[in-house]
Amino acid sequence: MGDPIEQFKRLPWRSLAQATILIVLFVTLLEFSIAFGLQFPQVNAALQLLFNPPLGLLTECAIAFGLGVLSVMILEHIDRASIRAGSLWGLVLCMVVAFLIKGWSPLGNGLFNVEQLQIGGLLVGIFWYGRPYWRSFKQW
């Protein structure tokens, strides 16, 4: 197997950080556009329907799942050759840390909060779309 700390150090951190930054920027722009759309009664009514119970939990999980899939897509465009099972776990770590930092900023989190349901949706999205890269599991 090898030294796990050494494998952790050898992850493609630059590519993971670039993909994560692009996702955070995308989410921030989407939050601003939603905030702008709240001025219109039809958009406000649709968002109330989506984010209030009973659809609220399903919507939060679907957003997290979509962000996970989108993050792997972006990582594929940045550096497809370095994607392995370990780098998918590194992507999860980068996403969680980035959204924790975003939550502490004045912008806050609107669409993705670092909670159990959202982290679960993010994990499922990343590893569902990243299935072709699981072949490297034996290398880890």
XYZ file of N, CA and C in Angstrom:
420
model
N 0.812 -1.176 0.000
C 0.000 0.000 0.000
C 0.857 1.241 0.000
N 1.654 1.541 0.857
C 2.415 2.777 0.837
C 1.980 3.702 1.947
N 2.709 4.765 2.043
C 2.460 5.744 3.085
C 1.253 6.605 2.718
N 0.174 6.591 3.522
C -1.013 7.379 3.189
C -0.758 8.884 3.205
N 0.120 9.339 4.068
C 0.431 10.767 4.118
C 1.113 11.202 2.819
N 1.994 10.367 2.316
C 2.689 10.675 1.065
C 1.714 10.687 -0.110
N 0.768 9.765 -0.117
C -0.251 9.747 -1.171
C -1.130 10.986 -1.081
N -1.435 11.417 0.131
C -2.230 12.627 0.336
C -1.495 13.849 -0.209
N -0.193 13.901 0.006
C 0.612 15.029 -0.482
C 0.691 15.053 -2.002
N 0.636 13.882 -2.630
C 0.791 13.796 -4.081
C -0.499 14.002 -4.851
N -1.586 14.293 -4.187
C -2.837 14.570 -4.903
C -2.674 15.831 -5.747
N -3.417 15.945 -6.835
C -3.297 17.131 -7.708
C -4.034 18.341 -7.111
N -3.462 18.908 -6.061
C -4.144 19.957 -5.301
C -4.436 21.188 -6.138
N -3.563 21.543 -7.063
C -3.808 22.731 -7.886
C -5.061 22.546 -8.742
N -5.187 21.406 -9.378
C -6.367 21.129 -10.206
C -7.630 21.053 -9.355
N -7.527 20.433 -8.196
C -8.681 20.343 -7.304
C -9.120 21.717 -6.827
N -8.155 22.564 -6.496
C -8.476 23.922 -6.043
C -9.094 24.744 -7.170
N -8.589 24.605 -8.385
C -9.154 25.344 -9.511
C -10.606 24.937 -9.759
N -10.871 23.638 -9.738
C -12.242 23.167 -9.943
C -13.157 23.668 -8.830
N -12.663 23.646 -7.607
C -13.469 24.093 -6.470
C -13.754 25.587 -6.543
N -12.766 26.369 -6.919
C -12.971 27.821 -7.035
C -14.004 28.130 -8.108
N -13.941 27.421 -9.220
C -14.936 27.636 -10.271
C -16.343 27.282 -9.791
N -16.470 26.217 -9.024
C -17.784 25.842 -8.487
C -18.296 26.899 -7.513
N -17.430 27.372 -6.635
C -17.847 28.390 -5.660
C -18.262 29.681 -6.379
N -17.521 30.073 -7.404
C -17.906 31.257 -8.186
C -19.246 31.045 -8.882
N -19.451 29.864 -9.442
C -20.720 29.543 -10.096
C -21.878 29.637 -9.106
N -21.700 29.060 -7.930
C -22.757 29.083 -6.913
C -23.024 30.512 -6.455
N -21.975 31.304 -6.289
C -22.147 32.695 -5.860
C -22.924 33.495 -6.908
N -22.580 33.320 -8.171
C -23.324 33.999 -9.239
C -24.770 33.539 -9.294
N -24.992 32.261 -9.093
C -26.353 31.733 -9.081
C -27.149 32.301 -7.907
N -26.511 32.445 -6.752
C -27.193 33.029 -5.597
C -27.559 34.490 -5.840
N -26.660 35.236 -6.483
C -26.973 36.625 -6.805
C -28.115 36.724 -7.812
N -28.138 35.843 -8.780
C -29.220 35.879 -9.762
C -30.554 35.479 -9.128
N -30.512 34.545 -8.196
C -31.741 34.175 -7.481
C -32.213 35.337 -6.613
N -31.282 36.018 -5.947
C -31.646 37.171 -5.124
C -32.261 38.268 -5.984
N -31.740 38.456 -7.193
C -32.330 39.423 -8.114
C -33.715 38.965 -8.560
N -33.867 37.676 -8.797
C -35.149 37.143 -9.249
C -36.235 37.197 -8.192
N -35.860 37.312 -6.920
C -36.858 37.381 -5.846
C -37.707 38.639 -5.920
N -37.270 39.613 -6.694
C -38.048 40.848 -6.849
C -39.317 40.612 -7.652
N -39.351 39.556 -8.427
C -40.500 39.260 -9.273
C -41.404 38.249 -8.569
N -42.694 38.534 -8.509
C -43.599 37.672 -7.731
C -43.657 36.216 -8.218
N -43.589 36.003 -9.517
C -43.661 34.633 -10.030
C -42.426 33.816 -9.622
N -41.263 34.436 -9.722
C -40.025 33.760 -9.334
C -40.026 33.495 -7.834
N -40.478 34.478 -7.069
C -40.547 34.329 -5.615
C -41.471 33.176 -5.238
N -42.632 33.072 -5.888
C -43.571 31.988 -5.587
C -42.971 30.626 -5.951
N -42.277 30.542 -7.077
C -41.665 29.277 -7.490
C -40.564 28.865 -6.520
N -39.750 29.813 -6.079
C -38.683 29.494 -5.135
C -39.242 29.108 -3.771
N -40.328 29.749 -3.361
C -40.970 29.362 -2.095
C -41.465 27.928 -2.180
N -42.017 27.550 -3.325
C -42.496 26.185 -3.511
C -41.341 25.185 -3.458
N -40.213 25.541 -4.082
C -39.071 24.625 -4.143
C -38.326 24.480 -2.820
N -38.206 25.569 -2.069
C -37.353 25.537 -0.884
C -38.099 25.364 0.428
N -39.411 25.341 0.403
C -40.183 25.079 1.616
C -40.641 23.628 1.613
N -40.939 23.080 2.808
C -41.399 21.687 2.862
C -42.662 21.505 2.017
N -42.841 20.384 1.416
C -42.136 19.122 1.496
C -40.988 18.992 0.491
N -40.885 19.891 -0.481
C -39.845 19.761 -1.502
C -38.488 20.302 -1.069
N -38.402 20.986 0.044
C -37.179 21.652 0.459
C -35.987 20.714 0.618
N -36.183 19.599 1.302
C -35.078 18.658 1.510
C -34.633 18.024 0.200
N -35.593 17.693 -0.641
C -35.264 17.099 -1.936
C -34.510 18.101 -2.809
N -34.906 19.352 -2.768
C -34.225 20.389 -3.540
C -32.798 20.594 -3.061
N -32.594 20.643 -1.743
C -31.239 20.799 -1.192
C -30.343 19.632 -1.579
N -30.886 18.427 -1.519
C -30.100 17.247 -1.886
C -29.794 17.248 -3.384
N -30.753 17.652 -4.206
C -30.539 17.703 -5.653
C -29.496 18.759 -6.024
N -29.498 19.884 -5.331
C -28.492 20.920 -5.593
C -27.106 20.399 -5.240
N -26.980 19.730 -4.106
C -25.683 19.180 -3.697
C -25.222 18.111 -4.682
N -26.130 17.253 -5.113
C -25.804 16.225 -6.099
C -25.314 16.873 -7.392
N -26.025 17.891 -7.849
C -25.640 18.595 -9.071
C -24.286 19.272 -8.954
N -23.999 19.842 -7.795
C -22.686 20.462 -7.593
C -21.578 19.418 -7.610
N -21.849 18.240 -7.080
C -20.863 17.167 -7.126
C -20.577 16.720 -8.547
N -21.620 16.538 -9.331
C -21.449 16.144 -10.733
C -20.713 17.234 -11.504
N -21.114 18.484 -11.301
C -20.486 19.600 -12.005
C -19.020 19.753 -11.623
N -18.696 19.491 -10.370
C -17.292 19.617 -9.953
C -16.415 18.577 -10.641
N -16.914 17.357 -10.811
C -16.127 16.337 -11.521
C -16.019 16.693 -12.997
N -17.087 17.231 -13.587
C -17.028 17.658 -14.990
C -15.958 18.731 -15.199
N -15.920 19.691 -14.294
C -14.925 20.758 -14.400
C -13.527 20.194 -14.181
N -13.378 19.291 -13.224
C -12.077 18.674 -12.988
C -11.617 17.884 -14.209
N -12.538 17.249 -14.913
C -12.183 16.542 -16.140
C -11.635 17.493 -17.190
N -12.214 18.672 -17.285
C -11.730 19.644 -18.266
C -10.388 20.249 -17.865
N -10.135 20.339 -16.578
C -8.881 20.931 -16.114
C -7.736 19.928 -16.205
N -7.946 18.731 -15.661
C -6.836 17.760 -15.592
C -7.391 16.344 -15.492
N -7.829 15.804 -16.613
C -8.443 14.481 -16.629
C -7.459 13.381 -16.226
N -6.211 13.535 -16.591
C -5.219 12.469 -16.366
C -4.955 12.192 -14.891
N -5.186 13.166 -14.038
C -4.849 12.982 -12.625
C -6.016 12.505 -11.776
N -7.172 12.267 -12.378
C -8.330 11.858 -11.591
C -8.220 10.381 -11.243
N -8.252 10.105 -9.974
C -8.230 8.758 -9.412
C -9.252 8.736 -8.269
N -9.401 7.602 -7.650
C -10.324 7.515 -6.514
C -9.878 8.456 -5.391
N -8.574 8.528 -5.159
C -8.059 9.410 -4.113
C -8.276 10.880 -4.423
N -8.155 11.254 -5.688
C -8.364 12.660 -6.028
C -9.837 13.036 -5.935
N -10.735 12.064 -6.093
C -12.157 12.359 -5.874
C -12.413 12.670 -4.402
N -11.743 11.933 -3.510
C -11.860 12.252 -2.085
C -11.237 13.612 -1.779
N -10.146 13.936 -2.458
C -9.542 15.255 -2.301
C -10.469 16.356 -2.778
N -11.231 16.073 -3.842
C -12.208 17.048 -4.332
C -13.307 17.277 -3.309
N -13.751 16.213 -2.658
C -14.757 16.363 -1.596
C -14.210 17.258 -0.489
N -12.980 17.005 -0.077
C -12.364 17.810 0.975
C -12.259 19.273 0.559
N -11.809 19.518 -0.659
C -11.691 20.902 -1.146
C -13.044 21.605 -1.180
N -14.070 20.896 -1.640
C -15.404 21.500 -1.723
C -15.940 21.848 -0.328
N -15.779 20.938 0.607
C -16.281 21.184 1.963
C -15.546 22.364 2.587
N -14.224 22.401 2.460
C -13.445 23.507 3.030
C -13.815 24.827 2.361
N -13.973 24.823 1.041
C -14.307 26.059 0.328
C -15.675 26.587 0.750
N -16.654 25.694 0.911
C -17.974 26.171 1.313
C -18.028 26.538 2.792
N -17.167 25.949 3.614
C -17.054 26.420 4.997
C -16.503 27.845 5.027
N -15.468 28.092 4.241
C -14.890 29.438 4.169
C -15.904 30.427 3.601
N -16.628 30.015 2.567
C -17.647 30.896 1.983
C -18.750 31.198 3.000
N -19.085 30.223 3.832
C -20.105 30.438 4.854
C -19.673 31.434 5.911
N -18.379 31.515 6.166
C -17.869 32.477 7.150
C -17.704 33.862 6.553
N -17.723 33.970 5.241
C -17.557 35.279 4.592
C -18.872 36.053 4.685
N -18.824 37.356 4.388
C -20.063 38.150 4.430
C -21.115 37.691 3.418
N -20.689 36.999 2.356
C -21.650 36.509 1.371
C -22.514 35.399 1.934
N -21.946 34.562 2.779
C -22.688 33.461 3.377
C -23.025 32.382 2.366
N -23.722 31.369 2.827
C -24.156 30.274 1.969
C -25.662 30.333 1.802
N -26.104 30.222 0.587
C -27.534 30.203 0.340
C -27.994 28.874 -0.228
N -27.299 28.398 -1.241
C -27.718 27.166 -1.913
C -27.064 25.921 -1.340
N -25.857 26.040 -0.817
C -25.156 24.862 -0.307
C -24.617 25.172 1.080
N -25.188 24.524 2.064
C -24.700 24.628 3.438
C -23.949 23.349 3.766
N -22.921 23.465 4.563
C -22.146 22.276 4.929
C -22.877 21.585 6.078
N -23.802 20.733 5.699
C -24.575 19.929 6.635
C -24.594 18.497 6.132
N -25.112 17.597 6.931
C -25.061 16.182 6.585
C -25.749 15.868 5.263
N -26.936 16.395 5.058
C -27.686 16.090 3.840
C -26.948 16.590 2.601
N -26.427 17.814 2.667
C -25.726 18.373 1.525
C -24.403 17.655 1.265
N -23.676 17.306 2.306
C -22.425 16.571 2.116
C -22.714 15.193 1.526
N -23.786 14.572 1.972
C -24.181 13.281 1.395
C -24.522 13.404 -0.081
N -25.272 14.436 -0.450
C -25.593 14.658 -1.859
C -24.358 14.961 -2.679
N -23.435 15.722 -2.112
C -22.184 16.038 -2.794
C -21.356 14.769 -3.021
N -21.263 13.931 -1.998
C -20.528 12.662 -2.131
C -21.137 11.777 -3.212
N -22.443 11.647 -3.196
C -23.107 10.805 -4.194
C -22.885 11.368 -5.592
N -22.983 12.684 -5.748
C -22.776 13.298 -7.060
C -21.359 13.112 -7.574
N -20.380 13.337 -6.712
C -18.980 13.203 -7.129
C -18.657 11.758 -7.482
N -19.049 10.822 -6.633
C -18.670 9.435 -6.880
C -19.578 8.746 -7.899
N -20.786 9.244 -8.109
C -21.629 8.681 -9.157
C -21.072 9.066 -10.520
N -20.756 10.339 -10.704
C -20.217 10.771 -11.990
C -18.761 10.329 -12.161
N -18.059 10.125 -11.072
C -16.666 9.716 -11.126
C -16.470 8.216 -11.160
N -17.516 7.452 -11.436
C -17.402 5.985 -11.500
C -16.284 5.482 -12.406
N -16.057 6.072 -13.581
C -14.981 5.558 -14.428
C -13.595 5.662 -13.790
N -13.453 6.505 -12.793
C -12.145 6.718 -12.178
C -11.929 5.846 -10.956
N -12.879 4.990 -10.625
C -12.731 4.101 -9.478
C -11.723 3.002 -9.744
N -11.347 2.789 -10.982
C -10.419 1.708 -11.317
C -9.107 1.862 -10.565
N -8.833 3.058 -10.116
C -7.579 3.306 -9.412
C -7.679 2.942 -7.930
N -8.789 2.363 -7.513
C -8.972 2.032 -6.111
C -7.899 1.068 -5.626
N -7.511 0.131 -6.478
C -6.502 -0.856 -6.079
C -5.148 -0.208 -5.882
N -4.913 0.943 -6.520
C -3.652 1.638 -6.360
C -3.572 2.355 -5.026
N -4.729 2.644 -4.433
C -4.748 3.369 -3.170
C -4.567 2.378 -2.092
